[in-house]
CSV table of C-alpha atoms and ligand atoms in Angstrom, one decimal:
chain,number,residue,atom,x,y,z
A,895,MET,CA,7.0,24.5,-25.4
A,896,SER,CA,6.5,25.7,-22.0
A,897,ARG,CA,8.8,28.7,-21.0
A,898,TRP,CA,8.8,27.3,-17.3
A,899,ARG,CA,9.8,23.7,-18.1
A,900,ALA,CA,13.6,24.1,-17.7
A,901,ASP,CA,13.0,25.0,-14.0
A,902,PHE,CA,11.9,21.6,-13.1
A,903,PRO,CA,14.8,19.0,-13.0
A,904,GLY,CA,12.3,16.2,-12.1
A,905,LEU,CA,10.8,16.4,-15.6
A,906,ASP,CA,14.0,15.5,-17.4
A,907,GLN,CA,14.0,11.7,-17.1
A,908,VAL,CA,13.3,8.8,-19.1
A,909,ILE,CA,10.6,6.2,-18.0
A,910,ASN,CA,10.2,2.9,-19.6
A,911,GLY,CA,12.5,4.1,-22.3
A,912,LYS,CA,10.5,7.1,-23.1
A,913,GLU,CA,10.8,10.7,-22.0
A,914,LEU,CA,8.6,11.4,-19.0
A,915,ILE,CA,5.3,13.0,-19.7
A,916,TYR,CA,4.1,14.0,-16.3
A,917,LEU,CA,0.1,14.4,-16.2
A,918,ASP,CA,-0.4,13.6,-12.6
A,919,ASN,CA,-0.2,17.2,-11.3
A,920,ALA,CA,-3.5,17.1,-9.3
A,921,ALA,CA,-1.8,14.4,-7.2
A,922,THR,CA,1.4,16.3,-6.8
A,923,THR,CA,3.4,18.8,-8.8
A,924,GLN,CA,7.2,18.7,-9.6
A,925,LYS,CA,9.2,21.1,-7.8
A,926,PRO,CA,11.1,24.1,-9.5
A,927,GLU,CA,14.8,24.8,-8.7
A,928,ALA,CA,13.8,27.9,-6.6
A,929,VAL,CA,11.8,25.6,-4.2
A,930,LEU,CA,14.5,22.9,-4.1
A,931,ALA,CA,17.1,25.6,-3.4
A,932,ALA,CA,15.1,27.2,-0.6
A,933,VAL,CA,14.5,23.9,1.1
A,934,ASP,CA,18.1,22.9,0.7
A,935,TYR,CA,19.4,26.1,2.2
A,936,ALA,CA,16.9,25.9,5.1
A,937,GLN,CA,18.3,22.5,6.0
A,938,ARG,CA,21.9,22.8,5.0
A,939,ILE,CA,22.8,26.3,6.2
A,940,ASP,CA,19.9,27.8,8.3
A,941,CYS,CA,19.2,24.6,10.2
A,942,SER,CA,17.6,25.5,13.5
A,943,ASN,CA,14.4,25.4,15.5
A,944,VAL,CA,12.2,28.6,15.2
A,945,HIS,CA,10.6,30.9,17.8
A,946,ARG,CA,12.8,29.6,20.6
A,947,GLY,CA,16.4,30.5,20.2
A,948,VAL,CA,18.4,33.7,20.8
A,949,HIS,CA,21.3,32.5,18.7
A,950,ALA,CA,21.9,33.6,15.2
A,951,LEU,CA,20.9,30.5,13.4
A,952,SER,CA,17.6,30.3,15.2
A,953,LEU,CA,17.0,33.9,14.5
A,954,ARG,CA,17.7,33.5,10.9
A,955,ALA,CA,15.4,30.4,10.6
A,956,THR,CA,12.6,32.2,12.5
A,957,ALA,CA,12.9,35.2,10.1
A,958,SER,CA,12.7,33.0,7.1
A,959,PHE,CA,9.8,31.0,8.5
A,960,GLU,CA,7.9,34.1,9.2
A,961,GLU,CA,8.9,35.6,6.0
A,962,ALA,CA,7.3,32.5,4.3
A,963,ARG,CA,4.0,33.2,6.3
A,964,ARG,CA,4.0,36.7,5.0
A,965,LYS,CA,4.5,35.5,1.4
A,966,MET,CA,1.6,33.2,1.7
A,967,ALA,CA,-0.5,35.8,3.2
A,968,ARG,CA,0.3,37.9,0.1
A,969,PHE,CA,-0.4,35.0,-2.3
A,970,ILE,CA,-3.9,34.6,-1.1
A,971,ASN,CA,-4.4,38.3,-0.3
A,972,ALA,CA,-5.0,37.7,3.4
A,973,SER,CA,-5.5,41.0,5.4
A,974,SER,CA,-2.8,39.8,7.9
A,975,SER,CA,-0.3,37.0,8.2
A,976,GLU,CA,-1.9,36.2,11.6
A,977,GLU,CA,-4.6,34.6,9.6
A,978,VAL,CA,-2.2,32.1,7.9
A,979,ILE,CA,-1.6,28.9,9.9
A,980,PHE,CA,0.9,26.4,8.7
A,981,VAL,CA,-0.4,22.9,8.7
A,982,ARG,CA,0.6,19.6,7.0
A,983,GLY,CA,-1.7,20.2,4.1
A,984,ALA,CA,-5.4,20.7,3.0
A,985,THR,CA,-6.4,17.5,4.9
A,986,GLU,CA,-4.9,18.9,8.2
A,987,ALA,CA,-6.4,22.3,7.6
A,988,ILE,CA,-9.9,21.0,7.3
A,989,ASN,CA,-9.4,18.7,10.2
A,990,LEU,CA,-8.4,21.6,12.3
A,991,VAL,CA,-11.5,23.6,11.6
A,992,ALA,CA,-13.6,20.6,12.0
A,993,HIS,CA,-12.2,19.9,15.3
A,994,SER,CA,-11.5,23.3,16.8
A,995,TRP,CA,-14.4,25.3,15.3
A,996,GLY,CA,-16.6,22.4,14.7
A,997,ASP,CA,-16.6,20.8,18.2
A,998,THR,CA,-17.2,24.2,19.7
A,999,ASN,CA,-19.9,25.5,17.4
A,1000,ILE,CA,-21.7,22.5,15.9
A,1001,LYS,CA,-24.4,21.2,18.2
A,1002,ARG,CA,-26.7,18.2,18.3
A,1003,GLY,CA,-29.4,18.6,15.6
A,1004,ASP,CA,-27.3,21.1,13.6
A,1005,LYS,CA,-26.5,20.4,10.0
A,1006,VAL,CA,-23.1,20.5,8.0
A,1007,LEU,CA,-23.4,20.8,4.3
A,1008,VAL,CA,-20.9,19.1,2.0
A,1009,THR,CA,-21.0,18.3,-1.6
A,1010,GLU,CA,-20.8,15.1,-3.8
A,1011,LEU,CA,-18.1,16.6,-5.8
A,1012,ASP,CA,-15.7,16.9,-3.0
A,1013,HIS,CA,-12.4,15.1,-2.1
A,1014,HIS,CA,-12.9,12.7,0.9
A,1015,SER,CA,-10.6,15.2,2.9
A,1016,ASN,CA,-13.5,17.7,2.9
A,1017,ILE,CA,-16.2,15.1,3.6
A,1018,VAL,CA,-14.8,12.7,6.2
A,1019,PRO,CA,-13.7,15.3,8.7
A,1020,TRP,CA,-17.3,16.6,8.8
A,1021,GLN,CA,-18.8,13.2,9.0
A,1022,LEU,CA,-16.6,12.6,12.1
A,1023,VAL,CA,-17.5,15.9,13.8
A,1024,CYS,CA,-21.2,15.2,13.1
A,1025,GLU,CA,-20.8,11.8,14.8
A,1026,ARG,CA,-19.1,13.3,17.8
A,1027,VAL,CA,-21.7,16.0,18.4
A,1028,GLY,CA,-24.9,14.4,17.0
A,1029,ALA,CA,-25.2,16.6,14.1
A,1030,GLN,CA,-26.3,15.7,10.5
A,1031,VAL,CA,-24.3,15.9,7.2
A,1032,GLU,CA,-26.3,17.1,4.2
A,1033,TRP,CA,-25.2,16.7,0.7
A,1034,VAL,CA,-25.3,19.0,-2.4
A,1035,PRO,CA,-25.8,16.6,-5.4
A,1036,VAL,CA,-23.6,16.9,-8.5
A,1037,LEU,CA,-25.2,16.8,-11.9
A,1038,MET,CA,-24.0,14.7,-14.7
A,1039,ASN,CA,-22.3,17.6,-16.3
A,1040,GLY,CA,-20.0,17.8,-13.3
A,1041,THR,CA,-21.5,20.9,-11.7
A,1042,LEU,CA,-23.2,21.2,-8.4
A,1043,ASP,CA,-26.9,21.5,-8.0
A,1044,LEU,CA,-27.0,24.7,-6.3
A,1045,LYS,CA,-30.8,24.9,-6.0
A,1046,VAL,CA,-30.5,22.0,-3.6
A,1047,ALA,CA,-27.8,23.9,-1.7
A,1048,HIS,CA,-30.1,26.8,-1.5
A,1049,GLU,CA,-33.0,24.7,-0.2
A,1050,ILE,CA,-30.9,23.0,2.5
A,1051,LEU,CA,-29.3,26.2,3.6
A,1052,SER,CA,-32.6,28.0,3.8
A,1053,SER,CA,-33.6,25.8,6.7
A,1054,GLY,CA,-31.3,27.9,8.8
A,1055,GLU,CA,-29.9,24.8,10.5
A,1056,VAL,CA,-26.6,24.5,8.5
A,1057,LYS,CA,-23.6,25.7,10.6
A,1058,ILE,CA,-21.1,25.4,7.9
A,1059,PHE,CA,-20.9,24.9,4.1
A,1060,ALA,CA,-17.7,23.0,3.1
A,1061,PHE,CA,-16.9,22.8,-0.7
A,1062,GLY,CA,-13.9,22.7,-3.0
A,1063,HIS,CA,-13.0,25.7,-5.2
A,1064,VAL,CA,-11.9,23.3,-8.0
A,1065,SER,CA,-12.8,19.5,-8.1
A,1066,ASN,CA,-9.7,17.3,-8.2
A,1067,ALA,CA,-11.6,14.5,-10.2
A,1068,LEU,CA,-13.2,16.6,-12.9
A,1069,GLY,CA,-11.5,20.0,-12.8
A,1070,THR,CA,-14.9,21.8,-12.4
A,1071,ILE,CA,-14.5,25.3,-11.0
A,1072,ASN,CA,-17.2,26.1,-8.5
A,1073,PRO,CA,-18.9,29.6,-8.3
A,1074,VAL,CA,-17.2,30.1,-5.0
A,1075,GLN,CA,-18.5,33.8,-4.3
A,1076,GLU,CA,-22.1,32.7,-5.0
A,1077,MET,CA,-21.8,29.7,-2.7
A,1078,VAL,CA,-20.2,31.7,0.0
A,1079,ALA,CA,-22.9,34.4,-0.3
A,1080,MET,CA,-25.6,31.7,-0.1
A,1081,ALA,CA,-24.1,30.2,3.1
A,1082,HIS,CA,-23.8,33.6,4.8
A,1083,GLU,CA,-27.4,34.5,3.7
A,1084,PHE,CA,-28.6,31.8,6.0
A,1085,GLY,CA,-26.2,32.2,8.8
A,1086,ALA,CA,-23.7,29.4,8.0
A,1087,LEU,CA,-20.0,29.8,7.6
A,1088,ALA,CA,-18.2,28.7,4.4
A,1089,LEU,CA,-15.0,26.7,4.2
A,1090,VAL,CA,-13.3,26.4,0.8
A,1091,ASP,CA,-10.9,23.7,0.0
A,1092,GLY,CA,-8.4,25.3,-2.5
A,1093,ALA,CA,-6.1,22.4,-2.8
A,1094,GLN,CA,-6.8,22.2,-6.6
A,1095,ALA,CA,-7.1,25.9,-7.2
A,1096,SER,CA,-4.0,27.3,-5.8
A,1097,PRO,CA,-1.7,26.2,-8.7
A,1098,HIS,CA,-4.1,27.5,-11.4
A,1099,ILE,CA,-6.2,30.4,-10.2
A,1100,ALA,CA,-5.4,33.6,-8.4
A,1101,ILE,CA,-6.8,33.3,-5.0
A,1102,ASP,CA,-8.2,36.4,-3.1
A,1103,VAL,CA,-9.7,35.3,0.1
A,1104,GLU,CA,-10.9,38.7,0.9
A,1105,ASP,CA,-12.8,38.8,-2.5
A,1106,LEU,CA,-14.1,35.3,-2.2
A,1107,GLY,CA,-15.5,36.2,1.1
A,1108,ALA,CA,-15.1,32.8,2.7
A,1109,ASP,CA,-14.4,32.1,6.3
A,1110,PHE,CA,-11.7,29.4,5.8
A,1111,TYR,CA,-9.6,28.4,3.0
A,1112,ALA,CA,-7.3,25.3,2.8
A,1113,LEU,CA,-4.5,24.6,0.6
A,1114,SER,CA,-1.6,22.1,0.1
A,1115,GLY,CA,2.0,23.0,-0.7
A,1116,HIS,CA,2.8,20.1,-2.9
A,1117,LYS,CA,0.0,20.7,-5.3
A,1118,MET,CA,1.4,24.2,-6.0
A,1119,TYR,CA,5.0,23.3,-6.8
A,1120,GLY,CA,6.0,23.4,-3.1
A,1121,PRO,CA,7.2,20.7,-0.8
A,1122,SER,CA,5.0,18.0,0.7
A,1123,GLY,CA,4.0,18.0,4.3
A,1124,ILE,CA,3.2,21.7,4.4
A,1125,GLY,CA,0.0,23.7,3.6
A,1126,VAL,CA,-2.0,26.6,4.9
A,1127,LEU,CA,-5.2,27.1,6.7
A,1128,TRP,CA,-6.4,30.6,6.3
A,1129,GLY,CA,-9.2,31.8,8.5
A,1130,LYS,CA,-10.8,35.1,9.3
A,1131,ILE,CA,-9.2,36.4,12.5
A,1132,GLU,CA,-12.5,36.9,14.2
A,1133,HIS,CA,-13.1,33.1,13.9
A,1134,LEU,CA,-9.5,32.1,14.7
A,1135,ALA,CA,-9.4,34.3,17.7
A,1136,GLY,CA,-12.4,32.6,19.3
A,1137,MET,CA,-11.3,29.0,18.5
A,1138,PRO,CA,-9.6,26.7,21.0
A,1139,PRO,CA,-6.4,24.9,20.2
A,1140,TRP,CA,-6.8,21.6,18.5
A,1141,GLN,CA,-3.3,20.1,19.4
A,1142,GLY,CA,-1.4,21.0,22.5
A,1143,GLY,CA,2.4,21.2,22.9
A,1144,GLY,CA,5.2,23.6,22.7
A,1145,ASP,CA,5.1,27.0,20.9
A,1146,MET,CA,1.2,27.3,21.2
A,1147,ILE,CA,1.0,28.5,24.8
A,1148,ARG,CA,1.2,31.7,26.6
A,1149,SER,CA,2.0,30.2,29.9
A,1150,VAL,CA,1.8,26.7,31.4
A,1151,SER,CA,1.5,25.9,35.1
A,1152,ILE,CA,0.3,23.3,37.4
A,1153,GLU,CA,-3.0,25.2,37.7
A,1154,GLY,CA,-3.6,25.3,34.0
A,1155,THR,CA,-2.5,26.7,30.5
A,1156,THR,CA,-3.2,29.8,28.6
A,1157,PHE,CA,-2.8,29.9,24.9
A,1158,ALA,CA,-1.0,32.0,22.4
A,1159,GLU,CA,-2.8,34.1,19.8
A,1160,PRO,CA,-3.5,33.0,16.3
A,1161,PRO,CA,-1.7,31.6,14.3
A,1162,PHE,CA,0.8,30.1,16.9
A,1163,ARG,CA,-2.2,28.7,18.9
A,1164,PHE,CA,-2.8,26.3,16.1
A,1165,GLU,CA,0.9,25.4,15.5
A,1166,ALA,CA,1.9,23.1,18.3
A,1167,GLY,CA,5.2,21.5,18.2
A,1168,THR,CA,8.2,22.2,15.9
A,1169,PRO,CA,6.7,23.1,12.5
A,1170,ASN,CA,7.9,22.0,9.1
A,1171,VAL,CA,10.3,24.9,8.9
A,1172,ALA,CA,12.0,23.9,5.6
A,1173,GLY,CA,8.6,23.1,4.1
A,1174,ALA,CA,7.2,26.4,5.0
A,1175,ILE,CA,10.1,28.2,3.6
A,1176,GLY,CA,9.9,26.1,0.5
A,1177,LEU,CA,6.2,26.9,0.1
A,1178,GLY,CA,6.9,30.6,0.3
A,1179,ALA,CA,9.5,30.2,-2.5
A,1180,ALA,CA,6.8,28.2,-4.5
A,1181,SER,CA,4.4,31.1,-4.1
A,1182,VAL,CA,7.0,33.5,-5.4
A,1183,PHE,CA,7.6,31.3,-8.2
A,1184,ILE,CA,4.0,31.2,-9.2
A,1185,GLU,CA,3.7,35.0,-8.7
A,1186,GLU,CA,6.6,35.6,-11.0
A,1187,ALA,CA,5.4,33.2,-13.6
A,1188,GLY,CA,2.0,35.1,-13.4
A,1189,LEU,CA,-1.3,33.4,-12.8
A,1190,SER,CA,-2.9,34.9,-15.9
A,1191,ALA,CA,0.0,33.5,-18.0
A,1192,ILE,CA,-0.3,30.2,-16.4
A,1193,ALA,CA,-4.0,30.1,-16.8
A,1194,GLU,CA,-3.7,31.0,-20.5
A,1195,HIS,CA,-1.2,28.2,-21.1
A,1196,GLU,CA,-3.1,25.7,-19.2
A,1197,ALA,CA,-6.4,26.4,-20.9
A,1198,LEU,CA,-4.7,25.6,-24.2
A,1199,LEU,CA,-3.6,22.2,-22.6
A,1200,VAL,CA,-7.0,21.4,-21.0
A,1201,ASN,CA,-9.0,22.3,-24.1
A,1202,LYS,CA,-6.7,20.5,-26.4
A,1203,ALA,CA,-6.8,17.3,-24.2
A,1204,ALA,CA,-10.6,17.5,-23.9
A,1205,GLU,CA,-11.0,17.9,-27.7
A,1206,SER,CA,-8.4,15.3,-28.7
A,1207,LEU,CA,-9.6,12.7,-26.3
A,1208,ALA,CA,-13.2,13.2,-27.2
A,1209,GLU,CA,-12.4,12.5,-30.8
A,1210,ILE,CA,-11.4,8.9,-29.9
A,1211,LYS,CA,-13.9,6.4,-30.4
A,1212,GLY,CA,-14.9,4.7,-27.1
A,1213,VAL,CA,-13.6,7.5,-24.9
A,1214,ARG,CA,-16.2,9.2,-22.7
A,1215,LEU,CA,-15.2,12.6,-21.0
A,1216,MET,CA,-16.6,13.2,-17.5
A,1217,GLY,CA,-17.7,16.7,-16.5
A,1218,GLU,CA,-18.5,19.9,-18.3
A,1219,LYS,CA,-15.7,21.3,-20.5
A,1220,SER,CA,-16.4,25.0,-20.2
A,1221,LYS,CA,-15.9,25.3,-16.5
A,1222,ARG,CA,-12.9,23.1,-16.1
A,1223,VAL,CA,-9.3,23.8,-15.0
A,1224,GLY,CA,-6.3,21.6,-14.5
A,1225,ALA,CA,-7.6,18.2,-15.3
A,1226,VAL,CA,-9.6,16.0,-17.7
A,1227,SER,CA,-11.2,12.8,-16.5
A,1228,PHE,CA,-12.4,10.1,-18.9
A,1229,VAL,CA,-13.3,6.4,-19.3
A,1230,ILE,CA,-12.8,4.1,-22.1
A,1231,ASP,CA,-15.8,1.7,-22.8
A,1232,GLY,CA,-14.9,-1.8,-21.9
A,1233,VAL,CA,-11.4,-1.0,-20.3
A,1234,HIS,CA,-10.6,-0.7,-16.7
A,1235,PRO,CA,-8.9,2.7,-15.9
A,1236,HIS,CA,-6.1,0.8,-14.1
A,1237,ASP,CA,-5.2,-1.0,-17.4
A,1238,VAL,CA,-5.3,2.4,-19.3
A,1239,GLY,CA,-3.0,3.7,-16.6
A,1240,THR,CA,-0.6,0.8,-16.8
A,1241,LEU,CA,-0.4,0.9,-20.6
A,1242,LEU,CA,0.1,4.7,-20.6
A,1243,ASP,CA,3.0,4.2,-18.1
A,1244,GLN,CA,4.6,2.0,-20.8
A,1245,GLU,CA,4.7,5.1,-23.0
A,1246,GLY,CA,6.3,7.1,-20.2
A,1247,ILE,CA,2.9,8.9,-19.6
A,1248,ALA,CA,2.0,9.4,-15.9
A,1249,VAL,CA,-1.7,9.8,-15.2
A,1250,ARG,CA,-3.9,8.8,-12.2
A,1251,THR,CA,-6.5,6.2,-12.3
A,1252,GLY,CA,-9.0,5.3,-9.7
A,1253,HIS,CA,-11.8,7.1,-7.7
A,1254,HIS,CA,-9.5,9.9,-6.9
A,1255,CYS,CA,-10.8,10.0,-3.3
A,1256,ALA,CA,-14.1,11.2,-4.5
A,1257,GLN,CA,-16.2,8.1,-4.2
A,1258,PRO,CA,-19.6,9.9,-3.8
A,1259,LEU,CA,-18.9,11.6,-7.1
A,1260,MET,CA,-18.0,8.3,-8.7
A,1261,ASP,CA,-21.3,6.7,-7.4
A,1262,ARG,CA,-23.2,9.6,-8.8
A,1263,LEU,CA,-21.6,9.3,-12.2
A,1264,GLY,CA,-22.2,5.5,-12.0
A,1265,ILE,CA,-18.6,4.5,-12.5
A,1266,PRO,CA,-16.0,3.0,-10.1
A,1267,ALA,CA,-13.0,5.0,-11.5
A,1268,THR,CA,-11.7,7.2,-14.2
A,1269,VAL,CA,-8.4,8.0,-15.9
A,1270,ARG,CA,-7.4,11.5,-15.0
A,1271,ALA,CA,-4.8,13.6,-16.8
A,1272,SER,CA,-3.9,16.6,-14.9
A,1273,PHE,CA,-1.7,19.6,-16.0
A,1274,GLY,CA,0.8,21.9,-14.7
A,1275,LEU,CA,2.4,25.0,-16.1
A,1276,TYR,CA,5.3,23.0,-17.5
A,1277,ASN,CA,3.2,20.7,-19.7
A,1278,THR,CA,3.3,21.2,-23.5
A,1279,LEU,CA,0.8,20.7,-26.4
A,1280,GLU,CA,3.2,18.1,-27.8
A,1281,GLU,CA,2.6,16.0,-24.6
A,1282,ILE,CA,-1.1,16.3,-25.2
A,1283,ASP,CA,-0.4,14.8,-28.7
A,1284,SER,CA,1.4,12.0,-27.1
A,1285,LEU,CA,-1.5,11.5,-24.6
A,1286,GLN,CA,-3.8,11.2,-27.5
A,1287,ALA,CA,-1.6,8.8,-29.3
A,1288,GLY,CA,-1.2,6.7,-26.1
A,1289,VAL,CA,-4.8,6.6,-25.5
A,1290,GLU,CA,-5.5,5.6,-29.1
A,1291,LYS,CA,-3.0,2.8,-28.8
A,1292,VAL,CA,-4.8,1.6,-25.6
A,1293,VAL,CA,-8.1,1.5,-27.5
A,1294,GLY,CA,-6.4,-0.5,-30.2
A,1295,VAL,CA,-5.0,-3.0,-27.8
A,1296,PHE,CA,-8.5,-3.7,-26.4
A,1297,ALA,CA,-10.4,-3.4,-29.6
W,1418,7TS,N1,-8.7,18.5,-1.3
W,1418,7TS,C1,-8.6,18.3,-2.7
W,1418,7TS,C2,-9.5,19.0,-3.6
W,1418,7TS,C3,-7.6,17.4,-3.1
W,1418,7TS,O1,-7.5,17.2,-4.5
W,1418,7TS,C4,-6.7,16.8,-2.3
W,1418,7TS,C5,-5.7,15.8,-2.8
W,1418,7TS,C6,-6.8,17.0,-0.9
W,1418,7TS,C7,-7.8,17.9,-0.5
W,1418,7TS,C8,-6.0,16.5,0.1
W,1418,7TS,O2,-4.8,17.1,0.0
W,1418,7TS,P1,-3.5,16.6,0.9
W,1418,7TS,O3,-2.4,17.4,0.4
W,1418,7TS,O4,-3.9,17.1,2.3
W,1418,7TS,O5,-3.3,15.1,0.9
W,1418,7TS,N2,-5.9,15.2,-4.0
W,1418,7TS,C9,-5.2,14.2,-4.6
W,1418,7TS,C10,-5.6,13.8,-5.8
W,1418,7TS,O6,-6.5,14.3,-6.6
W,1418,7TS,N3,-4.8,12.8,-6.3
W,1418,7TS,O7,-4.0,12.6,-5.2
W,1418,7TS,C11,-4.3,13.4,-4.2
């Protein structure tokens, strides 16, 4: 049993006549009572716009919103909450950097380095900026064991032409944990910045942006037990201070006149318009929930789940696991010979088991693995070893149906 399970009301439901077994946590996580209550309070009681009212409600909403920013700064060990920008999610965080930093600093003939292991969110924004400015996207290949070929990364970086190296902390499709510090150091050695997509790391691994040494770090609230529509872009203040705004509007200016506009300091320069106030407050509550649960206790519990899932699925004839077992967190991805992953997903759903099937927005990875799609079971702190038994039984049943 998981000691955290009772905090999640969404888990307590019956799907297709079976108790829900929710193994689609890499897509989004369920929300604990503490997050639901924080969002509810922000909208029911403290409902007001932020940074613009002198009345009590607005002051309360602003205080809670800025408290959430400080909680997120603590959660990732940022040196200052000025470095924490609220965005819609990891996708928007990366697009913000690609536009604001990228359009200013990447020039014709420069290179941007991405990886074949990454989510489309950390690929497409870089392709777009390279098209805009006439730069070139270069790729770090992924090896069949699910890890990156860092020798090639080193080779490409050593040209000195790479402006930024963008890569994930943890792969959403395979669960591979990348050696972030080593990759950041490699980028810096050759004069490139490093952006880390932490969307799949933040629910599983303690994040210390100072220690990782990266220049930018992106995360999504809904993948770490927080609400959807909110996330964080962390950036080193020396970069943020020199970056132009991406979007213009209210709350991001110092002054506006007919002659022109001057902009607020970070983080407000990058938060045009009314922000997702309740979402940010809910995300702050999620970070406290995770801190109180303890990332080392979470990691210990989840390692049992991932290892048991990998071992029990590998025992089933016809099942092929993707990626390397030892460096994995949060997810296992597999295919069944002769069975389309979507059929596996549909049959598992009949057992009340929610998994994701498809390319997981990681088509370059699928191409490299030579498959169109996988079945992915991904785990949260509330999953149990009994649920892994049910997954194994469910997959055995699928194999039986197609035998
Ligand atoms: N980066 C990674 C590594 C992701 O896994 C995802 C979403 C994103 C970025 C985008 O996050 P968003 O919150 O901005 O949408 N990944 C998945 C997934 O694996 N299944 O559904 C969404």
